[in-house]
Coordinates of C-alpha atoms in Angstrom, one line a residue:
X1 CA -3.7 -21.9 21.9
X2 CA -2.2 -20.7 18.6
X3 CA -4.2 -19.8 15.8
X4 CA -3.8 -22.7 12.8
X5 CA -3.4 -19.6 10.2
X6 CA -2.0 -16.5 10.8
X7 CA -1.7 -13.5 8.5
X8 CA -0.5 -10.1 9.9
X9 CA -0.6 -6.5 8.0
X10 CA -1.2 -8.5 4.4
X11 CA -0.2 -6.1 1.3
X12 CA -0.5 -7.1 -1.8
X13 CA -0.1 -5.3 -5.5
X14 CA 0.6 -5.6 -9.1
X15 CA 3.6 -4.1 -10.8
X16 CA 4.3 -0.3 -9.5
X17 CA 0.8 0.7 -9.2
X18 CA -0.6 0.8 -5.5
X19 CA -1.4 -1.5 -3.2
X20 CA -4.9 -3.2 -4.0
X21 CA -4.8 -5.4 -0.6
X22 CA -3.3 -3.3 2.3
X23 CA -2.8 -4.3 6.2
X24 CA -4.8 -7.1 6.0
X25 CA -4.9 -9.4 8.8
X26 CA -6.9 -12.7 10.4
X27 CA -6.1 -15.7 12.4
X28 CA -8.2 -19.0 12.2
X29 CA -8.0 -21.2 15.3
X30 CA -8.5 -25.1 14.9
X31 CA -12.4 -25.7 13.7
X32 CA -12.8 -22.4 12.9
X33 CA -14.7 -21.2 9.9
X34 CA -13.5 -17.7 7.8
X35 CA -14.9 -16.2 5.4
X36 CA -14.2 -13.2 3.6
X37 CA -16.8 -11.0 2.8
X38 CA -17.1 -7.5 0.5
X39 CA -18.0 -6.1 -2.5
X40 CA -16.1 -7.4 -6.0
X41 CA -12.9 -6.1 -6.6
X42 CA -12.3 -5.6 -3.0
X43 CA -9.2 -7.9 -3.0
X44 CA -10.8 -11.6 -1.2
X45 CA -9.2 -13.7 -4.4
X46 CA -6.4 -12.2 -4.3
X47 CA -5.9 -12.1 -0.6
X48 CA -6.4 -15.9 -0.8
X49 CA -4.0 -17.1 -3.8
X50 CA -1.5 -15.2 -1.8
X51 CA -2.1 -17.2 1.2
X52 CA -2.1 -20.2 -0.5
X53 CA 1.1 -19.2 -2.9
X54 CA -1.0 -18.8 -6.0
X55 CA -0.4 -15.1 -6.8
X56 CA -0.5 -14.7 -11.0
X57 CA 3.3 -13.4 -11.8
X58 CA 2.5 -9.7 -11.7
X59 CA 1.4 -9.7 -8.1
X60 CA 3.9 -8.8 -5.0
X61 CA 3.4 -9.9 -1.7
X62 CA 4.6 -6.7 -0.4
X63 CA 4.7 -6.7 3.1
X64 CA 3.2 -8.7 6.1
X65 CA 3.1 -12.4 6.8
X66 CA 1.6 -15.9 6.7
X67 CA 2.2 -18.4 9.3
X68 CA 0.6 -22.2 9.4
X69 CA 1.0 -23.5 12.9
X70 CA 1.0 -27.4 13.3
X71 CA 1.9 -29.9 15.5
X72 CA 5.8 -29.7 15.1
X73 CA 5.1 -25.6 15.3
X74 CA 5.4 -22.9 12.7
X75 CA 5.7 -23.3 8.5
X76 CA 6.3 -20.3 6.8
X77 CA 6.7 -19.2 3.7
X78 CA 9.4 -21.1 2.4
X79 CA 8.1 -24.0 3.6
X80 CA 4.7 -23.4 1.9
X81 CA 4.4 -25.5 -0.8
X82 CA 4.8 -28.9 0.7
X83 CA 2.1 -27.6 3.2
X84 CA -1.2 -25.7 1.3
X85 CA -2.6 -28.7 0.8
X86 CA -2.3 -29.9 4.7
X87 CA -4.0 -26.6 5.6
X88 CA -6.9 -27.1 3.2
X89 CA -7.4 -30.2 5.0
X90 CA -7.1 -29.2 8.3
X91 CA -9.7 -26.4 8.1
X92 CA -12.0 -29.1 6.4
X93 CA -11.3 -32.0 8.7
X94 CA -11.5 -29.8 11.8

């Protein structure tokens, strides 16, 4: 079965300066619990506002990607807004 959240090589930074999240990558099957663990400043905030398309302005997604699976198959990016709040309830409910 397909994972409900899907996020390959995940790179992330803030105006020309280096990447502060780099390669990151997780999937979370249906009732599964994640949780993102390390030390402050590691990049977890910012990993998630990225997933849930809440980066402040300065940030760039800069490669990888993000891919919510549901019953009528994949939603990606452009498609995001109309479902983060459908994937905050799904990992809840499930």
């Amino acid at each position: 079965m397909a994972p409900l959240l899907s996020v390959k090589n995940l790179s992330i930074g803030f105006g020309k300066g280096d990447d502060v999240v780099r390669g990151v990558s997780f999937d979370v099957a249906a009732g599964e619990t994640l949780a993102l663990v390390g030390e402050s400043g590691s990049g977890k905030t910012v990993t998630c506002r990225a997933v849930l398309r809440i980066l402040p302005k300065a940030a760039q997604i800069r490669s990888g990607s993000v891919l919510l699976q549901g019953a009528s198959g994949g939603l990606i990016w452009r498609h995001w807004e109309s479902a983060r709040c459908a994937i905050c309830a799904a990992i809840r409910l499930r």
